[in-house]
Structure formats: C-alpha cells, structure tokens
PDB file of C-alpha atoms in Angstrom:
ATOM      1  CA  MET A   1       0.000   0.000   0.000  1.00  0.00           C
ATOM      2  CA  ALA A   2       1.192   3.493  -0.849  1.00  0.00           C
ATOM      3  CA  THR A   3       2.261   5.828   1.948  1.00  0.00           C
ATOM      4  CA  ILE A   4       2.163   9.595   2.239  1.00  0.00           C
ATOM      5  CA  ARG A   5       5.924   9.582   1.600  1.00  0.00           C
ATOM      6  CA  ASP A   6       5.351   7.761  -1.705  1.00  0.00           C
ATOM      7  CA  VAL A   7       2.847  10.441  -2.700  1.00  0.00           C
ATOM      8  CA  ALA A   8       5.284  13.231  -1.766  1.00  0.00           C
ATOM      9  CA  ARG A   9       8.103  11.572  -3.734  1.00  0.00           C
ATOM     10  CA  LEU A  10       5.977  11.128  -6.879  1.00  0.00           C
ATOM     11  CA  ALA A  11       4.566  14.665  -6.706  1.00  0.00           C
ATOM     12  CA  GLY A  12       7.989  16.161  -5.993  1.00  0.00           C
ATOM     13  CA  VAL A  13       6.838  17.927  -2.833  1.00  0.00           C
ATOM     14  CA  SER A  14       7.308  17.553   0.920  1.00  0.00           C
ATOM     15  CA  VAL A  15       5.233  15.304   3.144  1.00  0.00           C
ATOM     16  CA  ALA A  16       3.922  18.435   4.876  1.00  0.00           C
ATOM     17  CA  THR A  17       2.593  19.764   1.569  1.00  0.00           C
ATOM     18  CA  VAL A  18       0.766  16.491   0.881  1.00  0.00           C
ATOM     19  CA  SER A  19      -0.734  16.657   4.371  1.00  0.00           C
ATOM     20  CA  ARG A  20      -1.933  20.214   3.772  1.00  0.00           C
ATOM     21  CA  VAL A  21      -3.606  19.197   0.504  1.00  0.00           C
ATOM     22  CA  ILE A  22      -5.332  16.199   2.118  1.00  0.00           C
ATOM     23  CA  ASN A  23      -6.536  18.077   5.194  1.00  0.00           C
ATOM     24  CA  LYS A  24      -7.176  21.376   3.387  1.00  0.00           C
ATOM     25  CA  THR A  25      -5.575  23.212   6.282  1.00  0.00           C
ATOM     26  CA  ASP A  26      -3.493  25.841   4.488  1.00  0.00           C
ATOM     27  CA  SER A  27      -3.584  27.339   1.043  1.00  0.00           C
ATOM     28  CA  VAL A  28      -1.472  25.407  -1.430  1.00  0.00           C
ATOM     29  CA  ASN A  29      -0.544  26.612  -4.903  1.00  0.00           C
ATOM     30  CA  PRO A  30      -3.264  25.194  -7.229  1.00  0.00           C
ATOM     31  CA  GLU A  31      -0.649  23.744  -9.570  1.00  0.00           C
ATOM     32  CA  THR A  32       1.104  22.000  -6.678  1.00  0.00           C
ATOM     33  CA  ALA A  33      -2.189  20.755  -5.272  1.00  0.00           C
ATOM     34  CA  ALA A  34      -3.060  19.309  -8.676  1.00  0.00           C
ATOM     35  CA  GLN A  35       0.270  17.438  -8.737  1.00  0.00           C
ATOM     36  CA  VAL A  36      -0.425  15.982  -5.298  1.00  0.00           C
ATOM     37  CA  LEU A  37      -3.977  14.930  -6.196  1.00  0.00           C
ATOM     38  CA  LYS A  38      -2.730  13.312  -9.391  1.00  0.00           C
ATOM     39  CA  ALA A  39      -0.106  11.364  -7.400  1.00  0.00           C
ATOM     40  CA  ILE A  40      -2.754  10.286  -4.874  1.00  0.00           C
ATOM     41  CA  GLU A  41      -4.977   9.000  -7.675  1.00  0.00           C
ATOM     42  CA  GLN A  42      -2.103   7.275  -9.467  1.00  0.00           C
ATOM     43  CA  LEU A  43      -0.930   5.492  -6.318  1.00  0.00           C
ATOM     44  CA  GLN A  44      -4.490   4.889  -5.050  1.00  0.00           C
ATOM     45  CA  TYR A  45      -3.393   6.329  -1.744  1.00  0.00           C
ATOM     46  CA  GLU A  46      -5.913   6.371   1.103  1.00  0.00           C
ATOM     47  CA  PRO A  47      -5.185   8.779   3.987  1.00  0.00           C
ATOM     48  CA  ASN A  48      -4.938   7.103   7.372  1.00  0.00           C
ATOM     49  CA  ALA A  49      -8.204   7.869   9.150  1.00  0.00           C
ATOM     50  CA  VAL A  50      -6.758   7.462  12.630  1.00  0.00           C
ATOM     51  CA  ALA A  51      -3.935   9.851  11.856  1.00  0.00           C
ATOM     52  CA  ARG A  52      -6.449  12.393  10.632  1.00  0.00           C
ATOM     53  CA  GLY A  53      -8.455  11.885  13.823  1.00  0.00           C
ATOM     54  CA  LEU A  54      -5.371  12.531  15.910  1.00  0.00           C
ATOM     55  CA  ALA A  55      -4.856  15.713  13.915  1.00  0.00           C
ATOM     56  CA  GLY A  56      -8.278  16.910  15.021  1.00  0.00           C
ATOM     57  CA  LYS A  57     -10.117  16.037  11.815  1.00  0.00           C
ATOM     58  CA  LYS A  58     -13.509  14.343  11.603  1.00  0.00           C
ATOM     59  CA  MET A  59     -13.342  10.571  11.332  1.00  0.00           C
ATOM     60  CA  GLY A  60     -16.573  10.148   9.381  1.00  0.00           C
ATOM     61  CA  ILE A  61     -17.949   7.645  11.903  1.00  0.00           C
ATOM     62  CA  ILE A  62     -21.053   7.853  14.097  1.00  0.00           C
ATOM     63  CA  ALA A  63     -22.259   5.327  16.672  1.00  0.00           C
ATOM     64  CA  LEU A  64     -25.854   4.093  16.919  1.00  0.00           C
ATOM     65  CA  ILE A  65     -26.650   2.320  20.193  1.00  0.00           C
ATOM     66  CA  LEU A  66     -29.966   0.434  20.276  1.00  0.00           C
ATOM     67  CA  PRO A  67     -31.575  -1.651  23.046  1.00  0.00           C
ATOM     68  CA  ASP A  68     -31.937  -4.792  20.901  1.00  0.00           C
ATOM     69  CA  ILE A  69     -31.725  -5.057  17.110  1.00  0.00           C
ATOM     70  CA  LEU A  70     -33.833  -8.255  17.297  1.00  0.00           C
ATOM     71  CA  ASN A  71     -36.877  -6.108  18.129  1.00  0.00           C
ATOM     72  CA  PRO A  72     -38.450  -5.434  14.684  1.00  0.00           C
ATOM     73  CA  PHE A  73     -38.956  -1.765  15.573  1.00  0.00           C
ATOM     74  CA  PHE A  74     -35.244  -0.972  15.622  1.00  0.00           C
ATOM     75  CA  PRO A  75     -33.999  -2.211  12.209  1.00  0.00           C
ATOM     76  CA  ALA A  76     -36.198   0.381  10.455  1.00  0.00           C
ATOM     77  CA  LEU A  77     -34.884   3.031  12.831  1.00  0.00           C
ATOM     78  CA  ALA A  78     -31.291   1.974  12.120  1.00  0.00           C
ATOM     79  CA  ARG A  79     -31.922   2.027   8.366  1.00  0.00           C
ATOM     80  CA  GLY A  80     -33.130   5.624   8.584  1.00  0.00           C
ATOM     81  CA  VAL A  81     -29.930   6.624  10.391  1.00  0.00           C
ATOM     82  CA  GLU A  82     -27.705   4.675   8.017  1.00  0.00           C
ATOM     83  CA  ASP A  83     -29.241   5.988   4.790  1.00  0.00           C
ATOM     84  CA  VAL A  84     -28.807   9.630   5.808  1.00  0.00           C
ATOM     85  CA  ALA A  85     -25.280   9.020   7.111  1.00  0.00           C
ATOM     86  CA  GLN A  86     -24.241   7.140   3.973  1.00  0.00           C
ATOM     87  CA  LYS A  87     -25.354   9.989   1.711  1.00  0.00           C
ATOM     88  CA  LYS A  88     -22.991  12.219   3.677  1.00  0.00           C
ATOM     89  CA  GLY A  89     -20.151   9.704   3.389  1.00  0.00           C
ATOM     90  CA  LEU A  90     -20.266   8.600   7.040  1.00  0.00           C
ATOM     91  CA  THR A  91     -20.032   5.101   8.465  1.00  0.00           C
ATOM     92  CA  VAL A  92     -22.398   3.903  11.217  1.00  0.00           C
ATOM     93  CA  ILE A  93     -21.188   1.618  14.027  1.00  0.00           C
ATOM     94  CA  LEU A  94     -24.051  -0.347  15.624  1.00  0.00           C
ATOM     95  CA  GLY A  95     -24.163  -1.558  19.232  1.00  0.00           C
ATOM     96  CA  ASN A  96     -26.804  -3.317  21.343  1.00  0.00           C
ATOM     97  CA  SER A  97     -27.118  -1.978  24.883  1.00  0.00           C
ATOM     98  CA  ASP A  98     -29.745  -4.417  26.238  1.00  0.00           C
ATOM     99  CA  ASP A  99     -31.034  -1.370  28.167  1.00  0.00           C
ATOM    100  CA  LEU A 100     -28.071  -1.585  30.524  1.00  0.00           C
ATOM    101  CA  GLY A 101     -26.631   1.763  31.591  1.00  0.00           C
ATOM    102  CA  LEU A 102     -23.250   0.224  32.418  1.00  0.00           C
ATOM    103  CA  LYS A 103     -22.999  -1.351  28.965  1.00  0.00           C
ATOM    104  CA  GLU A 104     -23.833   2.009  27.382  1.00  0.00           C
ATOM    105  CA  SER A 105     -21.136   3.718  29.438  1.00  0.00           C
ATOM    106  CA  THR A 106     -18.658   1.105  28.229  1.00  0.00           C
ATOM    107  CA  TYR A 107     -19.658   1.758  24.623  1.00  0.00           C
ATOM    108  CA  ILE A 108     -19.092   5.476  25.125  1.00  0.00           C
ATOM    109  CA  LYS A 109     -15.690   4.905  26.697  1.00  0.00           C
ATOM    110  CA  ASP A 110     -14.519   2.472  24.019  1.00  0.00           C
ATOM    111  CA  LEU A 111     -15.891   4.315  20.990  1.00  0.00           C
ATOM    112  CA  LYS A 112     -14.464   7.652  22.084  1.00  0.00           C
ATOM    113  CA  LYS A 113     -11.039   6.021  21.780  1.00  0.00           C
ATOM    114  CA  LYS A 114     -11.879   5.298  18.140  1.00  0.00           C
ATOM    115  CA  TYR A 115     -12.577   8.999  17.572  1.00  0.00           C
ATOM    116  CA  VAL A 116     -16.278   8.559  16.809  1.00  0.00           C
ATOM    117  CA  ASP A 117     -17.742  11.901  15.698  1.00  0.00           C
ATOM    118  CA  GLY A 118     -21.108  11.535  17.450  1.00  0.00           C
ATOM    119  CA  PHE A 119     -23.600   9.211  19.155  1.00  0.00           C
ATOM    120  CA  ILE A 120     -27.266   8.341  18.653  1.00  0.00           C
ATOM    121  CA  PHE A 121     -28.858   6.457  21.554  1.00  0.00           C
ATOM    122  CA  ALA A 122     -32.294   4.806  21.705  1.00  0.00           C
ATOM    123  CA  SER A 123     -32.246   4.237  25.433  1.00  0.00           C
ATOM    124  CA  ASN A 124     -33.985   4.929  28.702  1.00  0.00           C
ATOM    125  CA  THR A 125     -30.965   3.885  30.739  1.00  0.00           C
ATOM    126  CA  ILE A 126     -28.261   6.205  29.450  1.00  0.00           C
ATOM    127  CA  ARG A 127     -26.975   8.174  32.401  1.00  0.00           C
ATOM    128  CA  GLU A 128     -27.256  11.943  32.567  1.00  0.00           C
ATOM    129  CA  GLU A 129     -23.603  12.107  33.582  1.00  0.00           C
ATOM    130  CA  ASP A 130     -22.642  10.298  30.345  1.00  0.00           C
ATOM    131  CA  VAL A 131     -24.629  12.812  28.305  1.00  0.00           C
ATOM    132  CA  GLU A 132     -22.965  15.706  30.122  1.00  0.00           C
ATOM    133  CA  SER A 133     -19.519  14.147  29.719  1.00  0.00           C
ATOM    134  CA  LEU A 134     -19.959  13.874  25.951  1.00  0.00           C
ATOM    135  CA  ARG A 135     -21.205  17.443  25.771  1.00  0.00           C
ATOM    136  CA  LYS A 136     -18.205  18.767  27.698  1.00  0.00           C
ATOM    137  CA  GLU A 137     -15.881  16.970  25.284  1.00  0.00           C
ATOM    138  CA  GLY A 138     -17.695  18.512  22.329  1.00  0.00           C
ATOM    139  CA  ILE A 139     -19.058  15.178  21.064  1.00  0.00           C
ATOM    140  CA  PRO A 140     -22.610  15.544  19.687  1.00  0.00           C
ATOM    141  CA  ILE A 141     -25.330  13.193  20.951  1.00  0.00           C
ATOM    142  CA  VAL A 142     -28.967  12.649  19.998  1.00  0.00           C
ATOM    143  CA  LEU A 143     -31.474  10.562  21.982  1.00  0.00           C
ATOM    144  CA  LEU A 144     -34.203   8.570  20.250  1.00  0.00           C
ATOM    145  CA  ASP A 145     -37.564   7.075  21.224  1.00  0.00           C
ATOM    146  CA  ARG A 146     -37.083   5.909  24.835  1.00  0.00           C
ATOM    147  CA  GLY A 147     -34.528   8.605  25.613  1.00  0.00           C
ATOM    148  CA  LEU A 148     -34.872  10.546  28.838  1.00  0.00           C
ATOM    149  CA  ASN A 149     -36.115  14.129  28.830  1.00  0.00           C
ATOM    150  CA  THR A 150     -33.075  16.357  29.013  1.00  0.00           C
ATOM    151  CA  ALA A 151     -32.223  19.939  28.203  1.00  0.00           C
ATOM    152  CA  SER A 152     -28.645  19.101  27.227  1.00  0.00           C
ATOM    153  CA  CYS A 153     -29.220  17.302  23.896  1.00  0.00           C
ATOM    154  CA  PRO A 154     -31.912  16.718  21.247  1.00  0.00           C
ATOM    155  CA  VAL A 155     -34.548  14.042  21.945  1.00  0.00           C
ATOM    156  CA  ILE A 156     -36.679  12.644  19.102  1.00  0.00           C
ATOM    157  CA  ARG A 157     -39.733  10.461  19.620  1.00  0.00           C
ATOM    158  CA  SER A 158     -43.309  10.060  18.422  1.00  0.00           C
ATOM    159  CA  ASN A 159     -46.342  11.591  20.099  1.00  0.00           C
ATOM    160  CA  ASN A 160     -47.073   8.448  22.094  1.00  0.00           C
ATOM    161  CA  ARG A 161     -49.844   9.902  24.227  1.00  0.00           C
ATOM    162  CA  ALA A 162     -51.803  11.190  21.241  1.00  0.00           C
ATOM    163  CA  GLY A 163     -51.263   7.863  19.469  1.00  0.00           C
ATOM    164  CA  ALA A 164     -52.703   5.904  22.389  1.00  0.00           C
ATOM    165  CA  LYS A 165     -55.776   8.140  22.381  1.00  0.00           C
ATOM    166  CA  LEU A 166     -56.182   7.483  18.645  1.00  0.00           C
ATOM    167  CA  ALA A 167     -56.098   3.733  19.293  1.00  0.00           C
ATOM    168  CA  VAL A 168     -58.672   3.766  22.098  1.00  0.00           C
ATOM    169  CA  GLN A 169     -61.012   6.158  20.301  1.00  0.00           C
ATOM    170  CA  HIS A 170     -60.854   3.887  17.258  1.00  0.00           C
ATOM    171  CA  LEU A 171     -61.879   0.891  19.375  1.00  0.00           C
ATOM    172  CA  ILE A 172     -64.778   2.879  20.814  1.00  0.00           C
ATOM    173  CA  GLU A 173     -65.887   3.889  17.313  1.00  0.00           C
ATOM    174  CA  ARG A 174     -65.810   0.214  16.341  1.00  0.00           C
ATOM    175  CA  GLY A 175     -68.317  -0.527  19.116  1.00  0.00           C
ATOM    176  CA  CYS A 176     -66.048  -1.679  21.981  1.00  0.00           C
ATOM    177  CA  GLN A 177     -67.376  -0.977  25.476  1.00  0.00           C
ATOM    178  CA  LYS A 178     -64.886  -2.824  27.673  1.00  0.00           C
ATOM    179  CA  ILE A 179     -61.408  -1.840  26.524  1.00  0.00           C
ATOM    180  CA  ALA A 180     -58.323  -3.260  28.220  1.00  0.00           C
ATOM    181  CA  HIS A 181     -54.705  -2.179  27.958  1.00  0.00           C
ATOM    182  CA  ILE A 182     -51.542  -4.280  28.024  1.00  0.00           C
ATOM    183  CA  TYR A 183     -48.942  -1.664  28.886  1.00  0.00           C
ATOM    184  CA  GLY A 184     -45.200  -1.710  28.433  1.00  0.00           C
ATOM    185  CA  PRO A 185     -42.433  -1.314  31.033  1.00  0.00           C
ATOM    186  CA  GLN A 186     -43.106   1.898  32.925  1.00  0.00           C
ATOM    187  CA  GLU A 187     -39.430   2.824  33.098  1.00  0.00           C
ATOM    188  CA  PHE A 188     -39.823   3.645  29.382  1.00  0.00           C
ATOM    189  CA  ILE A 189     -41.259   7.104  28.800  1.00  0.00           C
ATOM    190  CA  THR A 190     -42.911   5.780  25.635  1.00  0.00           C
ATOM    191  CA  ALA A 191     -44.842   3.151  27.602  1.00  0.00           C
ATOM    192  CA  ARG A 192     -45.835   5.669  30.288  1.00  0.00           C
ATOM    193  CA  ASP A 193     -47.192   8.113  27.722  1.00  0.00           C
ATOM    194  CA  ARG A 194     -49.221   5.390  25.997  1.00  0.00           C
ATOM    195  CA  LEU A 195     -50.693   4.341  29.333  1.00  0.00           C
ATOM    196  CA  LEU A 196     -51.610   7.953  30.115  1.00  0.00           C
ATOM    197  CA  GLY A 197     -53.262   8.334  26.718  1.00  0.00           C
ATOM    198  CA  TYR A 198     -55.304   5.173  27.313  1.00  0.00           C
ATOM    199  CA  GLU A 199     -56.411   6.334  30.761  1.00  0.00           C
ATOM    200  CA  GLU A 200     -57.337   9.760  29.464  1.00  0.00           C
ATOM    201  CA  VAL A 201     -59.942   8.241  27.141  1.00  0.00           C
ATOM    202  CA  VAL A 202     -61.265   5.183  29.014  1.00  0.00           C
ATOM    203  CA  GLY A 203     -61.461   7.029  32.333  1.00  0.00           C
ATOM    204  CA  GLU A 204     -64.658   8.614  31.049  1.00  0.00           C
ATOM    205  CA  LEU A 205     -66.274   5.306  30.048  1.00  0.00           C
ATOM    206  CA  GLU A 206     -68.905   3.582  32.146  1.00  0.00           C
ATOM    207  CA  GLY A 207     -67.571   0.421  33.750  1.00  0.00           C
ATOM    208  CA  TYR A 208     -63.906   1.426  33.557  1.00  0.00           C
ATOM    209  CA  SER A 209     -61.675  -0.195  36.178  1.00  0.00           C
ATOM    210  CA  PRO A 210     -57.902  -0.050  36.756  1.00  0.00           C
ATOM    211  CA  SER A 211     -58.002  -3.858  36.679  1.00  0.00           C
ATOM    212  CA  LEU A 212     -58.463  -3.562  32.905  1.00  0.00           C
ATOM    213  CA  MET A 213     -54.744  -2.761  32.743  1.00  0.00           C
ATOM    214  CA  VAL A 214     -52.048  -5.436  32.874  1.00  0.00           C
ATOM    215  CA  SER A 215     -48.289  -5.108  32.511  1.00  0.00           C
ATOM    216  CA  GLY A 216     -46.186  -6.430  29.676  1.00  0.00           C
ATOM    217  CA  LYS A 217     -42.563  -6.394  28.521  1.00  0.00           C
ATOM    218  CA  PHE A 218     -42.934  -5.195  24.933  1.00  0.00           C
ATOM    219  CA  ASP A 219     -42.593  -8.783  23.666  1.00  0.00           C
ATOM    220  CA  ILE A 220     -44.953 -11.413  22.209  1.00  0.00           C
ATOM    221  CA  GLU A 221     -45.022 -13.679  25.266  1.00  0.00           C
ATOM    222  CA  SER A 222     -46.027 -10.924  27.682  1.00  0.00           C
ATOM    223  CA  GLY A 223     -48.861 -10.000  25.308  1.00  0.00           C
ATOM    224  CA  ARG A 224     -50.071 -13.585  25.381  1.00  0.00           C
ATOM    225  CA  GLN A 225     -49.861 -13.722  29.166  1.00  0.00           C
ATOM    226  CA  GLY A 226     -51.582 -10.352  29.427  1.00  0.00           C
ATOM    227  CA  VAL A 227     -54.659 -11.734  27.697  1.00  0.00           C
ATOM    228  CA  GLU A 228     -54.747 -14.662  30.144  1.00  0.00           C
ATOM    229  CA  HIS A 229     -54.790 -12.284  33.115  1.00  0.00           C
ATOM    230  CA  LEU A 230     -57.364  -9.994  31.505  1.00  0.00           C
ATOM    231  CA  LEU A 231     -59.830 -12.754  30.656  1.00  0.00           C
ATOM    232  CA  LYS A 232     -59.686 -14.097  34.216  1.00  0.00           C
ATOM    233  CA  ARG A 233     -60.578 -10.661  35.572  1.00  0.00           C
ATOM    234  CA  HIS A 234     -62.896  -9.480  32.808  1.00  0.00           C
ATOM    235  CA  PRO A 235     -64.266 -12.228  30.536  1.00  0.00           C
ATOM    236  CA  GLN A 236     -66.443  -9.595  28.854  1.00  0.00           C
ATOM    237  CA  VAL A 237     -63.512  -7.601  27.439  1.00  0.00           C
ATOM    238  CA  ASP A 238     -64.304  -6.720  23.826  1.00  0.00           C
ATOM    239  CA  GLY A 239     -61.351  -4.493  22.956  1.00  0.00           C
ATOM    240  CA  ILE A 240     -57.613  -4.653  23.673  1.00  0.00           C
ATOM    241  CA  PHE A 241     -55.097  -1.883  23.094  1.00  0.00           C
ATOM    242  CA  ALA A 242     -51.575  -3.277  23.389  1.00  0.00           C
ATOM    243  CA  GLY A 243     -48.691  -0.909  24.136  1.00  0.00           C
ATOM    244  CA  ASN A 244     -46.707  -2.153  21.143  1.00  0.00           C
ATOM    245  CA  ASP A 245     -47.211  -4.410  18.135  1.00  0.00           C
ATOM    246  CA  LEU A 246     -45.289  -7.364  19.553  1.00  0.00           C
ATOM    247  CA  MET A 247     -47.605  -7.534  22.572  1.00  0.00           C
ATOM    248  CA  ALA A 248     -50.607  -7.133  20.244  1.00  0.00           C
ATOM    249  CA  ILE A 249     -49.363 -10.121  18.221  1.00  0.00           C
ATOM    250  CA  GLY A 250     -49.100 -12.091  21.472  1.00  0.00           C
ATOM    251  CA  ALA A 251     -52.670 -11.055  22.291  1.00  0.00           C
ATOM    252  CA  LEU A 252     -53.899 -12.317  18.893  1.00  0.00           C
ATOM    253  CA  LYS A 253     -52.167 -15.623  19.558  1.00  0.00           C
ATOM    254  CA  ALA A 254     -53.744 -16.035  23.006  1.00  0.00           C
ATOM    255  CA  LEU A 255     -57.227 -15.179  21.770  1.00  0.00           C
ATOM    256  CA  ARG A 256     -56.911 -17.641  18.925  1.00  0.00           C
ATOM    257  CA  GLU A 257     -55.750 -20.383  21.309  1.00  0.00           C
ATOM    258  CA  ARG A 258     -58.986 -19.876  23.277  1.00  0.00           C
ATOM    259  CA  GLY A 259     -61.219 -19.920  20.245  1.00  0.00           C
ATOM    260  CA  ILE A 260     -62.090 -16.229  20.658  1.00  0.00           C
ATOM    261  CA  LEU A 261     -62.736 -14.613  17.315  1.00  0.00           C
ATOM    262  CA  VAL A 262     -60.948 -11.419  16.297  1.00  0.00           C
ATOM    263  CA  PRO A 263     -62.515  -8.994  15.510  1.00  0.00           C
ATOM    264  CA  GLU A 264     -66.007 -10.485  15.970  1.00  0.00           C
ATOM    265  CA  GLN A 265     -65.686 -10.994  19.745  1.00  0.00           C
ATOM    266  CA  VAL A 266     -62.590  -8.985  20.661  1.00  0.00           C
ATOM    267  CA  LYS A 267     -60.954  -6.229  18.643  1.00  0.00           C
ATOM    268  CA  VAL A 268     -57.191  -5.684  18.957  1.00  0.00           C
ATOM    269  CA  CYS A 269     -55.009  -2.657  18.217  1.00  0.00           C
ATOM    270  CA  GLY A 270     -51.235  -2.355  18.549  1.00  0.00           C
ATOM    271  CA  PHE A 271     -48.709   0.462  18.418  1.00  0.00           C
ATOM    272  CA  ASP A 272     -45.552   1.021  16.308  1.00  0.00           C
ATOM    273  CA  GLY A 273     -46.395   0.030  12.750  1.00  0.00           C
ATOM    274  CA  ILE A 274     -43.793  -2.721  12.314  1.00  0.00           C
ATOM    275  CA  SER A 275     -43.962  -4.805   9.140  1.00  0.00           C
ATOM    276  CA  LEU A 276     -45.106  -7.951  11.002  1.00  0.00           C
ATOM    277  CA  THR A 277     -48.543  -6.362  11.490  1.00  0.00           C
ATOM    278  CA  GLU A 278     -49.260  -6.916   7.790  1.00  0.00           C
ATOM    279  CA  ILE A 279     -48.797 -10.698   7.940  1.00  0.00           C
ATOM    280  CA  THR A 280     -50.695 -11.602  11.123  1.00  0.00           C
ATOM    281  CA  GLU A 281     -54.070 -13.337  10.907  1.00  0.00           C
ATOM    282  CA  PRO A 282     -56.084 -11.207  10.952  1.00  0.00           C
ATOM    283  CA  GLU A 283     -53.926  -8.278   9.860  1.00  0.00           C
ATOM    284  CA  LEU A 284     -53.314  -6.043  12.844  1.00  0.00           C
ATOM    285  CA  THR A 285     -54.645  -2.523  13.284  1.00  0.00           C
ATOM    286  CA  THR A 286     -51.830  -0.347  14.597  1.00  0.00           C
ATOM    287  CA  VAL A 287     -50.801   3.177  15.422  1.00  0.00           C
ATOM    288  CA  ALA A 288     -47.817   3.621  13.128  1.00  0.00           C
ATOM    289  CA  GLN A 289     -44.812   5.670  14.112  1.00  0.00           C
ATOM    290  CA  PRO A 290     -42.690   7.231  11.345  1.00  0.00           C
ATOM    291  CA  ILE A 291     -39.860   4.899  12.371  1.00  0.00           C
ATOM    292  CA  TYR A 292     -37.601   5.308   9.347  1.00  0.00           C
ATOM    293  CA  GLU A 293     -38.134   9.083   9.300  1.00  0.00           C
ATOM    294  CA  MET A 294     -37.322   9.279  13.012  1.00  0.00           C
ATOM    295  CA  GLY A 295     -33.952   7.633  12.415  1.00  0.00           C
ATOM    296  CA  GLY A 296     -33.244   9.885   9.448  1.00  0.00           C
ATOM    297  CA  LEU A 297     -34.092  13.023  11.418  1.00  0.00           C
ATOM    298  CA  ALA A 298     -31.807  11.947  14.259  1.00  0.00           C
ATOM    299  CA  ALA A 299     -28.942  11.487  11.798  1.00  0.00           C
ATOM    300  CA  ARG A 300     -29.538  14.879  10.158  1.00  0.00           C
ATOM    301  CA  ILE A 301     -29.606  16.690  13.504  1.00  0.00           C
ATOM    302  CA  LEU A 302     -26.426  14.915  14.596  1.00  0.00           C
ATOM    303  CA  LEU A 303     -24.661  15.701  11.315  1.00  0.00           C
ATOM    304  CA  ASN A 304     -25.686  19.367  11.497  1.00  0.00           C
ATOM    305  CA  GLU A 305     -23.824  19.635  14.784  1.00  0.00           C
ATOM    306  CA  ILE A 306     -20.842  17.582  13.601  1.00  0.00           C
ATOM    307  CA  GLU A 307     -20.436  19.609  10.421  1.00  0.00           C
ATOM    308  CA  GLY A 308     -21.542  23.063  11.505  1.00  0.00           C
ATOM    309  CA  GLY A 309     -21.664  23.123  15.276  1.00  0.00           C
ATOM    310  CA  VAL A 310     -25.452  23.705  15.211  1.00  0.00           C
ATOM    311  CA  ARG A 311     -26.834  22.358  18.487  1.00  0.00           C
ATOM    312  CA  GLU A 312     -30.596  21.800  18.832  1.00  0.00           C
ATOM    313  CA  ASN A 313     -31.382  21.029  22.463  1.00  0.00           C
ATOM    314  CA  THR A 314     -35.057  20.279  22.065  1.00  0.00           C
ATOM    315  CA  ILE A 315     -37.615  17.497  22.369  1.00  0.00           C
ATOM    316  CA  ILE A 316     -39.247  16.705  19.029  1.00  0.00           C
ATOM    317  CA  GLU A 317     -42.442  14.635  18.947  1.00  0.00           C
ATOM    318  CA  LEU A 318     -43.433  13.340  15.514  1.00  0.00           C
ATOM    319  CA  ASP A 319     -47.026  12.679  14.478  1.00  0.00           C
ATOM    320  CA  VAL A 320     -48.377   9.129  14.343  1.00  0.00           C
ATOM    321  CA  THR A 321     -51.004   7.560  12.073  1.00  0.00           C
ATOM    322  CA  LEU A 322     -53.741   5.042  12.796  1.00  0.00           C
ATOM    323  CA  ILE A 323     -53.732   2.204  10.245  1.00  0.00           C
ATOM    324  CA  PRO A 324     -57.053   0.311  10.545  1.00  0.00           C
ATOM    325  CA  ARG A 325     -56.947  -3.331   9.477  1.00  0.00           C
ATOM    326  CA  LYS A 326     -58.989  -6.497   9.937  1.00  0.00           C
ATOM    327  CA  SER A 327     -58.289  -6.946  13.670  1.00  0.00           C
ATOM    328  CA  THR A 328     -60.721  -4.103  14.423  1.00  0.00           C
ATOM    329  CA  GLN A 329     -63.126  -4.257  11.467  1.00  0.00           C
TER     330      GLN A 329
END
C-alpha cells in the first residue's frame, strides 16, 4: 500500500505539503495541489483515518446504540440513520445496549477512543452524567424514542400519548365498550405516555376499572400472558389496546388459542407500525410511528452539529397515524 511519503516523492513535494492538501488546512498553490492529487490517484493512496483523527479532523464515523436489534422496531430506525449518514459519506457503528446503563457507558468509553464523531442512543438507561460528559468533550449526541427528557441534547420520539388516544377512540368507534390495555415497562417514557393516553380516554367510560390494565414487557409472550390475566378478571372484554405491536401479536395468539374470534368478539389494536402487522391473521390494526423518518431526522440533527456546530437542544415529537386493518373491522 502506498504511503504519504510515496505520494510526496511522486509529486515532488514535501510530506507536509501532501498533508496540507489532504486536510485542506493551508492554502497550497493550485498547480502543486493538482500534482499531489494526481499522485494520490495514481498510487491509489488512502489517507490514514486514525492519523487524521489525531490531527483533530472528523473521522466520518457515528455510533448508533440500540436496546436490541432483534426487536423489529429498531432495524427500520437503524436504516433511517444509516441511509442519511451514507449519503454524507459517514459510516455507522451499531451496538446493542440491552437497556443496561453500564454497557452504554462502556460503549461510550470504548468508541471515544476510536474517535467517533457523534452518538445516537435509543435508550432509557443512558446516564445523565454520560450525556454531560460527551457534551463537555464537544461530542454531539442525539437521543431517540425511549430517551430521557433532558435539556442538554436533542430528543426525538413520536407523540405516544396522542397515538394511544387514537387507538382507544378507534376501538370505541368500532363498538367496543370494555377496553383493556396491556402496557409496556413503565421505566420507558414511551410506555408511560401510551398508558396515560389510554387512561385519558377510558377514564370517562362507564364500567372502567384499573383492573383492565395489565403489565407487559414489549414482547410477544407478555402480550399472550396479558390476555390470560385480563380474561380471568374481565371475561367480557371486547377491545384490547396493546402498548406495542409485539404484545398485540401475542394477544392475537392467546385469543386464537382460546377460540375467541378477532374482531367479531374482541378487537385488537397495537402500536408502532412494524412490518409484522401486515402478515398476522387477521392483519393487525396499529398506530404507526414514522420509524424510518425518526432515524433519518436523528442522523440529520447529529450531522448538522458535527459539520456546523449547530446544536438543537429540544424534544421533538413526531405525528403518528392510525392504520385500521382487519383486527378491528
């Protein structure tokens, strides 16, 4: 592989001149610069990224830390980040945090050594001190979806409370009178907001009881178990709003196992808009988040700060859309 010295020798200039042309730090005579660029092309020389990082240049790498890429919600989010980053010539490093604050802190420590230009976290467990530490070091950070509310960096999520209200109102419009809710882990701000949205609507209904709410873990099995608990308490339930699509899929499975017809006897609505909702039987009604767009927006905000120092310390809530399908018809 060619070295910077090889380029300098072929172009008939000093190593320092080649470095200035590559890093665009000082003005170089156009004719000399052209000689250097021609030598670089001829030798197929690639500047050492680490050396450029040590010189204070951008590395062209951002880190995306997700709770679990196996959750179908997060691949679409990651794709949105990657597509925007790729158009700008940046590489995305992906990590799974498993919602463990210590693991996230380790990622931050290790990736800073690799001169990562910025971080995007979809996490409810990232520590405020880690956010502040990155800010003090001038490393941009954006929080996505489950991210804590903070004034020190941008936070992007959907309007979860409004989306939950859309779901419950839809079930009411479809004739449901006893609507239950399988809610997600309450340490997640997204799950809390969806629970609040549910309560805001059903609290006004005759026959509402807090026992119509059961906890879940944002996975299929907890949705299935949630239906078991609900039917023991309230056999007359005719509508279920699940806090995410995976739990709604689990609810469909449990109802089917018991010979309960969906939507004839019980109508089911999920939340997220993941692609699996189109292949369930029946197809699942869902409140769809703009998942891909959310990831893309996070990348654009991060890149604006990396490239131009523009910091947007704000909480952005994107609109959601109800997609009615056969599970509520």
